[in-house]
Amino acid sequence: EIVMTQSPATLSVSPGERATVSCRASQSISSNLAWYQQKPGQAPRLLIYGASTRATGIPARFSGSGSGTEFTLTISSLQSEDFAVYYCQQYNNWLRTFGQGTKVEIK
Amino acid sequence: EVQLVESGGGLIQPGGSLRLSCAASGFTVSNNHMNWVRQAPGKGLEWVSVIYSGGNTYYADSVKGRFTISRDNSKNTLSVQMNSLRAEDTAVYYCAREVVDVMTVDWYFDLWGRGTLVTVSS
């Protein structure tokens, strides 16, 4: 099983500031990584796939980077609707695994 | 409208069985790769099982031998039969469609239901 480790667990950011979430894979997964956003009481929402491709309708302030074992999700200027929990997920093999989540909260 | 709607959750005693269903609309379940993903209260997401369009099925180690994923083509639904339930199976269960970008061969969950809560407790 590929273990995905996110950091930090919680990120306190002021509106308008940049937020950066990291995700590390226990072995190389090439660019086989997606990012999801989840708000309380809602299902996850796809943000990024292929480590850096924004899903349809996702604002340009969301960007992803990385390959191999190290990945980053960046939100360039946080809006009020961006405060949520973010998960990375690998699809390098059939056993999909998620990171434990990073909560982005208002500072 | 393209959507997924889960049902069948509830309170069940340890050792009991429960069957969850996921009704799809706007697309054909059998032509897609369909998954169950769960989320324990206050915890993160855990992939549970997949049934590929070709029929192959896979399970997380935590549920292997206890859960069985299936689909009903006539009803356009996805199901999971959960047996020998444990307290640690308590979670919101989501069904999710997984698609493949044919150009880049990237996979992702593009459509999720709202989930159904399963509580395993005596």
PDB file of C-alpha atoms in Angstrom:
ATOM      1  CA  GLU A   1       0.000   0.000   0.000  1.00  0.00           C
ATOM      2  CA  ILE A   2       1.239   3.465  -0.880  1.00  0.00           C
ATOM      3  CA  VAL A   3       1.020   5.729   2.163  1.00  0.00           C
ATOM      4  CA  MET A   4       0.219   9.388   1.541  1.00  0.00           C
ATOM      5  CA  THR A   5       1.315  11.862   4.197  1.00  0.00           C
ATOM      6  CA  GLN A   6       0.073  15.435   4.207  1.00  0.00           C
ATOM      7  CA  SER A   7       1.430  18.423   6.067  1.00  0.00           C
ATOM      8  CA  PRO A   8       0.514  20.402   7.938  1.00  0.00           C
ATOM      9  CA  ALA A   9      -2.563  18.920   9.559  1.00  0.00           C
ATOM     10  CA  THR A  10      -4.003  22.412  10.030  1.00  0.00           C
ATOM     11  CA  LEU A  11      -3.096  25.620   8.227  1.00  0.00           C
ATOM     12  CA  SER A  12      -4.253  28.987   9.545  1.00  0.00           C
ATOM     13  CA  VAL A  13      -4.349  31.594   6.795  1.00  0.00           C
ATOM     14  CA  SER A  14      -5.848  35.054   6.415  1.00  0.00           C
ATOM     15  CA  PRO A  15      -8.152  35.753   3.458  1.00  0.00           C
ATOM     16  CA  GLY A  16      -6.124  36.941   0.475  1.00  0.00           C
ATOM     17  CA  GLU A  17      -2.992  35.143   1.573  1.00  0.00           C
ATOM     18  CA  ARG A  18      -1.336  32.144  -0.043  1.00  0.00           C
ATOM     19  CA  ALA A  19      -1.825  28.632   1.279  1.00  0.00           C
ATOM     20  CA  THR A  20       0.475  25.733   0.545  1.00  0.00           C
ATOM     21  CA  VAL A  21      -0.337  22.112   1.352  1.00  0.00           C
ATOM     22  CA  SER A  22       2.235  19.353   0.982  1.00  0.00           C
ATOM     23  CA  CYS A  23       1.733  15.697   0.209  1.00  0.00           C
ATOM     24  CA  ARG A  24       4.377  12.990   0.252  1.00  0.00           C
ATOM     25  CA  ALA A  25       4.056   9.473  -1.151  1.00  0.00           C
ATOM     26  CA  SER A  26       5.838   6.513   0.425  1.00  0.00           C
ATOM     27  CA  GLN A  27       7.090   5.491  -3.022  1.00  0.00           C
ATOM     28  CA  SER A  28       7.215   7.115  -6.422  1.00  0.00           C
ATOM     29  CA  ILE A  29       3.820   7.641  -8.021  1.00  0.00           C
ATOM     30  CA  SER A  30       5.003   9.646 -11.033  1.00  0.00           C
ATOM     31  CA  SER A  31       2.293  12.303 -11.541  1.00  0.00           C
ATOM     32  CA  ASN A  32      -0.579  10.011 -10.562  1.00  0.00           C
ATOM     33  CA  LEU A  33      -1.987  12.350  -7.940  1.00  0.00           C
ATOM     34  CA  ALA A  34      -5.271  14.151  -7.429  1.00  0.00           C
ATOM     35  CA  TRP A  35      -6.395  16.796  -4.946  1.00  0.00           C
ATOM     36  CA  TYR A  36      -9.875  17.118  -3.490  1.00  0.00           C
ATOM     37  CA  GLN A  37     -11.606  19.767  -1.421  1.00  0.00           C
ATOM     38  CA  GLN A  38     -14.206  18.860   1.172  1.00  0.00           C
ATOM     39  CA  LYS A  39     -16.467  21.201   3.095  1.00  0.00           C
ATOM     40  CA  PRO A  40     -18.441  20.162   6.183  1.00  0.00           C
ATOM     41  CA  GLY A  41     -21.387  17.929   5.362  1.00  0.00           C
ATOM     42  CA  GLN A  42     -20.454  17.722   1.709  1.00  0.00           C
ATOM     43  CA  ALA A  43     -18.863  15.138  -0.543  1.00  0.00           C
ATOM     44  CA  PRO A  44     -15.330  15.755  -1.780  1.00  0.00           C
ATOM     45  CA  ARG A  45     -14.863  17.845  -4.894  1.00  0.00           C
ATOM     46  CA  LEU A  46     -12.121  17.231  -7.448  1.00  0.00           C
ATOM     47  CA  LEU A  47      -9.659  20.110  -7.819  1.00  0.00           C
ATOM     48  CA  ILE A  48      -6.552  18.774  -9.534  1.00  0.00           C
ATOM     49  CA  TYR A  49      -5.515  15.566 -11.299  1.00  0.00           C
ATOM     50  CA  GLY A  50      -2.317  14.499 -12.959  1.00  0.00           C
ATOM     51  CA  ALA A  51      -0.626  16.442 -10.158  1.00  0.00           C
ATOM     52  CA  SER A  52      -1.103  19.762 -11.948  1.00  0.00           C
ATOM     53  CA  THR A  53      -4.182  19.745 -14.208  1.00  0.00           C
ATOM     54  CA  ARG A  54      -7.109  21.745 -12.901  1.00  0.00           C
ATOM     55  CA  ALA A  55     -10.470  20.060 -13.151  1.00  0.00           C
ATOM     56  CA  THR A  56     -13.259  21.687 -15.094  1.00  0.00           C
ATOM     57  CA  GLY A  57     -14.556  24.820 -13.407  1.00  0.00           C
ATOM     58  CA  ILE A  58     -11.772  25.081 -10.826  1.00  0.00           C
ATOM     59  CA  PRO A  59     -10.470  28.644 -10.432  1.00  0.00           C
ATOM     60  CA  ALA A  60      -6.947  29.473 -11.536  1.00  0.00           C
ATOM     61  CA  ARG A  61      -5.941  30.366  -7.968  1.00  0.00           C
ATOM     62  CA  PHE A  62      -5.672  26.615  -7.348  1.00  0.00           C
ATOM     63  CA  SER A  63      -2.501  25.036  -8.670  1.00  0.00           C
ATOM     64  CA  GLY A  64      -0.709  21.750  -8.176  1.00  0.00           C
ATOM     65  CA  SER A  65       2.882  20.739  -8.685  1.00  0.00           C
ATOM     66  CA  GLY A  66       5.296  17.905  -8.088  1.00  0.00           C
ATOM     67  CA  SER A  67       6.093  14.419  -9.263  1.00  0.00           C
ATOM     68  CA  GLY A  68       7.591  11.260  -7.866  1.00  0.00           C
ATOM     69  CA  THR A  69       7.050  11.471  -4.118  1.00  0.00           C
ATOM     70  CA  GLU A  70       6.654  15.178  -3.355  1.00  0.00           C
ATOM     71  CA  PHE A  71       3.581  17.231  -4.284  1.00  0.00           C
ATOM     72  CA  THR A  72       2.155  20.627  -3.458  1.00  0.00           C
ATOM     73  CA  LEU A  73      -1.264  22.246  -3.670  1.00  0.00           C
ATOM     74  CA  THR A  74      -1.153  26.025  -3.688  1.00  0.00           C
ATOM     75  CA  ILE A  75      -4.047  28.414  -3.308  1.00  0.00           C
ATOM     76  CA  SER A  76      -2.665  31.746  -4.420  1.00  0.00           C
ATOM     77  CA  SER A  77      -5.115  34.094  -2.707  1.00  0.00           C
ATOM     78  CA  LEU A  78      -7.525  32.497  -0.305  1.00  0.00           C
ATOM     79  CA  GLN A  79     -11.182  33.335  -0.704  1.00  0.00           C
ATOM     80  CA  SER A  80     -13.796  32.750   1.973  1.00  0.00           C
ATOM     81  CA  GLU A  81     -15.148  29.726   0.103  1.00  0.00           C
ATOM     82  CA  ASP A  82     -11.705  28.046   0.125  1.00  0.00           C
ATOM     83  CA  PHE A  83     -11.662  27.330   3.843  1.00  0.00           C
ATOM     84  CA  ALA A  84     -12.107  23.572   3.872  1.00  0.00           C
ATOM     85  CA  VAL A  85     -10.234  20.281   4.211  1.00  0.00           C
ATOM     86  CA  TYR A  86      -7.954  19.231   1.365  1.00  0.00           C
ATOM     87  CA  TYR A  87      -6.958  15.674   0.512  1.00  0.00           C
ATOM     88  CA  CYS A  88      -4.370  14.272  -1.833  1.00  0.00           C
ATOM     89  CA  GLN A  89      -4.995  10.866  -3.409  1.00  0.00           C
ATOM     90  CA  GLN A  90      -2.771   8.599  -5.455  1.00  0.00           C
ATOM     91  CA  TYR A  91      -3.884   6.391  -8.319  1.00  0.00           C
ATOM     92  CA  ASN A  92      -0.584   4.749  -9.154  1.00  0.00           C
ATOM     93  CA  ASN A  93      -2.144   1.339  -8.572  1.00  0.00           C
ATOM     94  CA  TRP A  94      -5.630  -0.043  -8.063  1.00  0.00           C
ATOM     95  CA  LEU A  95      -5.379   0.355  -4.297  1.00  0.00           C
ATOM     96  CA  ARG A  96      -6.234   4.055  -4.113  1.00  0.00           C
ATOM     97  CA  THR A  97      -5.056   5.835  -0.994  1.00  0.00           C
ATOM     98  CA  PHE A  98      -5.713   9.275   0.415  1.00  0.00           C
ATOM     99  CA  GLY A  99      -3.691  11.555   2.602  1.00  0.00           C
ATOM    100  CA  GLN A 100      -5.079  12.226   6.052  1.00  0.00           C
ATOM    101  CA  GLY A 101      -6.256  15.694   5.087  1.00  0.00           C
ATOM    102  CA  THR A 102      -5.203  19.292   5.743  1.00  0.00           C
ATOM    103  CA  LYS A 103      -7.671  21.695   7.248  1.00  0.00           C
ATOM    104  CA  VAL A 104      -7.295  25.233   5.952  1.00  0.00           C
ATOM    105  CA  GLU A 105      -8.866  27.552   8.510  1.00  0.00           C
ATOM    106  CA  ILE A 106      -9.325  31.259   8.873  1.00  0.00           C
ATOM    107  CA  LYS A 107      -6.560  32.986  10.813  1.00  0.00           C
TER     108      LYS A 107
ATOM    109  CA  GLU B   1     -29.061  15.385 -14.271  1.00  0.00           C
ATOM    110  CA  VAL B   2     -25.957  13.324 -13.613  1.00  0.00           C
ATOM    111  CA  GLN B   3     -25.968  12.235  -9.992  1.00  0.00           C
ATOM    112  CA  LEU B   4     -25.451   9.461  -7.469  1.00  0.00           C
ATOM    113  CA  VAL B   5     -27.746   8.828  -4.521  1.00  0.00           C
ATOM    114  CA  GLU B   6     -26.780   6.402  -1.775  1.00  0.00           C
ATOM    115  CA  SER B   7     -29.214   4.608   0.511  1.00  0.00           C
ATOM    116  CA  GLY B   8     -29.352   1.787   3.006  1.00  0.00           C
ATOM    117  CA  GLY B   9     -27.363   3.174   5.894  1.00  0.00           C
ATOM    118  CA  GLY B  10     -28.428   2.903   9.497  1.00  0.00           C
ATOM    119  CA  LEU B  11     -27.644   1.522  12.918  1.00  0.00           C
ATOM    120  CA  ILE B  12     -26.487  -2.073  12.986  1.00  0.00           C
ATOM    121  CA  GLN B  13     -25.067  -4.260  15.737  1.00  0.00           C
ATOM    122  CA  PRO B  14     -21.527  -5.608  15.567  1.00  0.00           C
ATOM    123  CA  GLY B  15     -21.430  -8.797  13.551  1.00  0.00           C
ATOM    124  CA  GLY B  16     -24.476  -7.798  11.560  1.00  0.00           C
ATOM    125  CA  SER B  17     -24.950  -7.253   7.846  1.00  0.00           C
ATOM    126  CA  LEU B  18     -26.081  -4.310   5.778  1.00  0.00           C
ATOM    127  CA  ARG B  19     -26.475  -3.638   2.085  1.00  0.00           C
ATOM    128  CA  LEU B  20     -25.860  -0.178   0.678  1.00  0.00           C
ATOM    129  CA  SER B  21     -27.098   0.934  -2.700  1.00  0.00           C
ATOM    130  CA  CYS B  22     -26.181   3.793  -4.974  1.00  0.00           C
ATOM    131  CA  ALA B  23     -28.626   4.837  -7.661  1.00  0.00           C
ATOM    132  CA  ALA B  24     -27.113   6.510 -10.676  1.00  0.00           C
ATOM    133  CA  SER B  25     -28.861   8.846 -13.063  1.00  0.00           C
ATOM    134  CA  GLY B  26     -27.644  10.511 -16.216  1.00  0.00           C
ATOM    135  CA  PHE B  27     -25.098   7.818 -17.034  1.00  0.00           C
ATOM    136  CA  THR B  28     -24.716   4.028 -17.139  1.00  0.00           C
ATOM    137  CA  VAL B  29     -23.095   2.375 -14.137  1.00  0.00           C
ATOM    138  CA  SER B  30     -21.916  -0.658 -16.075  1.00  0.00           C
ATOM    139  CA  ASN B  31     -19.938   1.519 -18.502  1.00  0.00           C
ATOM    140  CA  ASN B  32     -18.026   3.185 -15.701  1.00  0.00           C
ATOM    141  CA  HIS B  33     -15.587   2.395 -12.907  1.00  0.00           C
ATOM    142  CA  MET B  34     -17.500   2.672  -9.650  1.00  0.00           C
ATOM    143  CA  ASN B  35     -16.107   2.907  -6.142  1.00  0.00           C
ATOM    144  CA  TRP B  36     -17.079   3.021  -2.511  1.00  0.00           C
ATOM    145  CA  VAL B  37     -15.160   5.449  -0.312  1.00  0.00           C
ATOM    146  CA  ARG B  38     -15.873   5.886   3.381  1.00  0.00           C
ATOM    147  CA  GLN B  39     -15.213   8.489   6.018  1.00  0.00           C
ATOM    148  CA  ALA B  40     -15.327   7.730   9.719  1.00  0.00           C
ATOM    149  CA  PRO B  41     -16.752  10.550  11.878  1.00  0.00           C
ATOM    150  CA  GLY B  42     -14.259  13.381  12.041  1.00  0.00           C
ATOM    151  CA  LYS B  43     -11.694  11.415  10.058  1.00  0.00           C
ATOM    152  CA  GLY B  44     -10.273  11.340   6.552  1.00  0.00           C
ATOM    153  CA  LEU B  45     -11.264   9.512   3.398  1.00  0.00           C
ATOM    154  CA  GLU B  46     -10.642   5.787   3.012  1.00  0.00           C
ATOM    155  CA  TRP B  47     -11.047   3.958  -0.276  1.00  0.00           C
ATOM    156  CA  VAL B  48     -13.055   0.751   0.197  1.00  0.00           C
ATOM    157  CA  SER B  49     -13.719  -0.997  -3.088  1.00  0.00           C
ATOM    158  CA  VAL B  50     -13.978  -0.681  -6.864  1.00  0.00           C
ATOM    159  CA  ILE B  51     -15.805  -2.483  -9.640  1.00  0.00           C
ATOM    160  CA  TYR B  52     -14.337  -1.707 -13.010  1.00  0.00           C
ATOM    161  CA  SER B  53     -16.434  -1.468 -16.134  1.00  0.00           C
ATOM    162  CA  GLY B  54     -15.008  -4.812 -17.206  1.00  0.00           C
ATOM    163  CA  GLY B  55     -16.252  -6.411 -14.003  1.00  0.00           C
ATOM    164  CA  ASN B  56     -13.023  -6.817 -12.036  1.00  0.00           C
ATOM    165  CA  THR B  57     -13.362  -5.990  -8.353  1.00  0.00           C
ATOM    166  CA  TYR B  58     -10.846  -4.972  -5.701  1.00  0.00           C
ATOM    167  CA  TYR B  59     -11.045  -4.294  -1.978  1.00  0.00           C
ATOM    168  CA  ALA B  60      -9.123  -2.565   0.752  1.00  0.00           C
ATOM    169  CA  ASP B  61      -7.497  -5.025   3.128  1.00  0.00           C
ATOM    170  CA  SER B  62      -9.681  -3.700   5.949  1.00  0.00           C
ATOM    171  CA  VAL B  63     -12.844  -5.026   4.286  1.00  0.00           C
ATOM    172  CA  LYS B  64     -11.595  -7.902   2.145  1.00  0.00           C
ATOM    173  CA  GLY B  65     -13.611 -11.062   2.739  1.00  0.00           C
ATOM    174  CA  ARG B  66     -16.409  -9.143   4.467  1.00  0.00           C
ATOM    175  CA  PHE B  67     -17.627  -6.683   1.795  1.00  0.00           C
ATOM    176  CA  THR B  68     -18.813  -7.506  -1.708  1.00  0.00           C
ATOM    177  CA  ILE B  69     -19.285  -4.860  -4.377  1.00  0.00           C
ATOM    178  CA  SER B  70     -21.709  -5.431  -7.221  1.00  0.00           C
ATOM    179  CA  ARG B  71     -23.866  -3.663  -9.756  1.00  0.00           C
ATOM    180  CA  ASP B  72     -27.357  -4.186 -11.099  1.00  0.00           C
ATOM    181  CA  ASN B  73     -27.416  -3.198 -14.737  1.00  0.00           C
ATOM    182  CA  SER B  74     -31.208  -3.356 -14.983  1.00  0.00           C
ATOM    183  CA  LYS B  75     -31.593  -0.853 -12.146  1.00  0.00           C
ATOM    184  CA  ASN B  76     -28.445   1.133 -12.945  1.00  0.00           C
ATOM    185  CA  THR B  77     -27.278   0.825  -9.370  1.00  0.00           C
ATOM    186  CA  LEU B  78     -24.101   0.052  -7.464  1.00  0.00           C
ATOM    187  CA  SER B  79     -24.232  -1.912  -4.225  1.00  0.00           C
ATOM    188  CA  VAL B  80     -22.014  -3.142  -1.456  1.00  0.00           C
ATOM    189  CA  GLN B  81     -22.949  -6.039   0.797  1.00  0.00           C
ATOM    190  CA  MET B  82     -21.291  -5.583   4.175  1.00  0.00           C
ATOM    191  CA  ASN B  83     -21.054  -8.592   6.490  1.00  0.00           C
ATOM    192  CA  SER B  84     -19.450  -9.179   9.870  1.00  0.00           C
ATOM    193  CA  LEU B  85     -19.602  -5.478  10.597  1.00  0.00           C
ATOM    194  CA  ARG B  86     -17.293  -3.991  13.209  1.00  0.00           C
ATOM    195  CA  ALA B  87     -17.329  -0.762  15.164  1.00  0.00           C
ATOM    196  CA  GLU B  88     -14.497   0.494  12.974  1.00  0.00           C
ATOM    197  CA  ASP B  89     -16.752   0.232   9.909  1.00  0.00           C
ATOM    198  CA  THR B  90     -18.785   3.139  11.267  1.00  0.00           C
ATOM    199  CA  ALA B  91     -18.580   5.834   8.616  1.00  0.00           C
ATOM    200  CA  VAL B  92     -20.329   7.798   5.928  1.00  0.00           C
ATOM    201  CA  TYR B  93     -20.153   5.688   2.789  1.00  0.00           C
ATOM    202  CA  TYR B  94     -19.864   7.485  -0.519  1.00  0.00           C
ATOM    203  CA  CYS B  95     -20.203   5.986  -3.954  1.00  0.00           C
ATOM    204  CA  ALA B  96     -17.993   7.669  -6.490  1.00  0.00           C
ATOM    205  CA  ARG B  97     -17.483   7.393 -10.213  1.00  0.00           C
ATOM    206  CA  GLU B  98     -13.903   7.168 -11.382  1.00  0.00           C
ATOM    207  CA  VAL B  99     -13.048   8.262 -14.886  1.00  0.00           C
ATOM    208  CA  VAL B 100      -9.941   8.129 -17.030  1.00  0.00           C
ATOM    209  CA  ASP B 101      -8.604  10.999 -19.101  1.00  0.00           C
ATOM    210  CA  VAL B 102      -7.961   9.178 -22.364  1.00  0.00           C
ATOM    211  CA  MET B 103      -5.228  11.602 -23.410  1.00  0.00           C
ATOM    212  CA  THR B 104      -3.125  11.504 -20.245  1.00  0.00           C
ATOM    213  CA  VAL B 105      -4.365   8.252 -18.636  1.00  0.00           C
ATOM    214  CA  ASP B 106      -5.073  10.123 -15.429  1.00  0.00           C
ATOM    215  CA  TRP B 107      -7.727   8.682 -13.168  1.00  0.00           C
ATOM    216  CA  TYR B 108      -9.919  10.661 -10.835  1.00  0.00           C
ATOM    217  CA  PHE B 109     -13.195  10.593  -8.913  1.00  0.00           C
ATOM    218  CA  ASP B 110     -15.328  13.066 -10.783  1.00  0.00           C
ATOM    219  CA  LEU B 111     -18.758  12.377  -9.336  1.00  0.00           C
ATOM    220  CA  TRP B 112     -19.703  11.641  -5.737  1.00  0.00           C
ATOM    221  CA  GLY B 113     -22.936  10.961  -3.952  1.00  0.00           C
ATOM    222  CA  ARG B 114     -23.878  12.705  -0.719  1.00  0.00           C
ATOM    223  CA  GLY B 115     -23.173   9.592   1.304  1.00  0.00           C
ATOM    224  CA  THR B 116     -25.085   7.355   3.693  1.00  0.00           C
ATOM    225  CA  LEU B 117     -24.157   6.896   7.348  1.00  0.00           C
ATOM    226  CA  VAL B 118     -23.507   3.447   8.743  1.00  0.00           C
ATOM    227  CA  THR B 119     -23.233   3.156  12.507  1.00  0.00           C
ATOM    228  CA  VAL B 120     -22.060  -0.119  13.990  1.00  0.00           C
ATOM    229  CA  SER B 121     -22.858  -0.200  17.677  1.00  0.00           C
ATOM    230  CA  SER B 122     -24.578  -2.303  20.274  1.00  0.00           C
TER     231      SER B 122
END
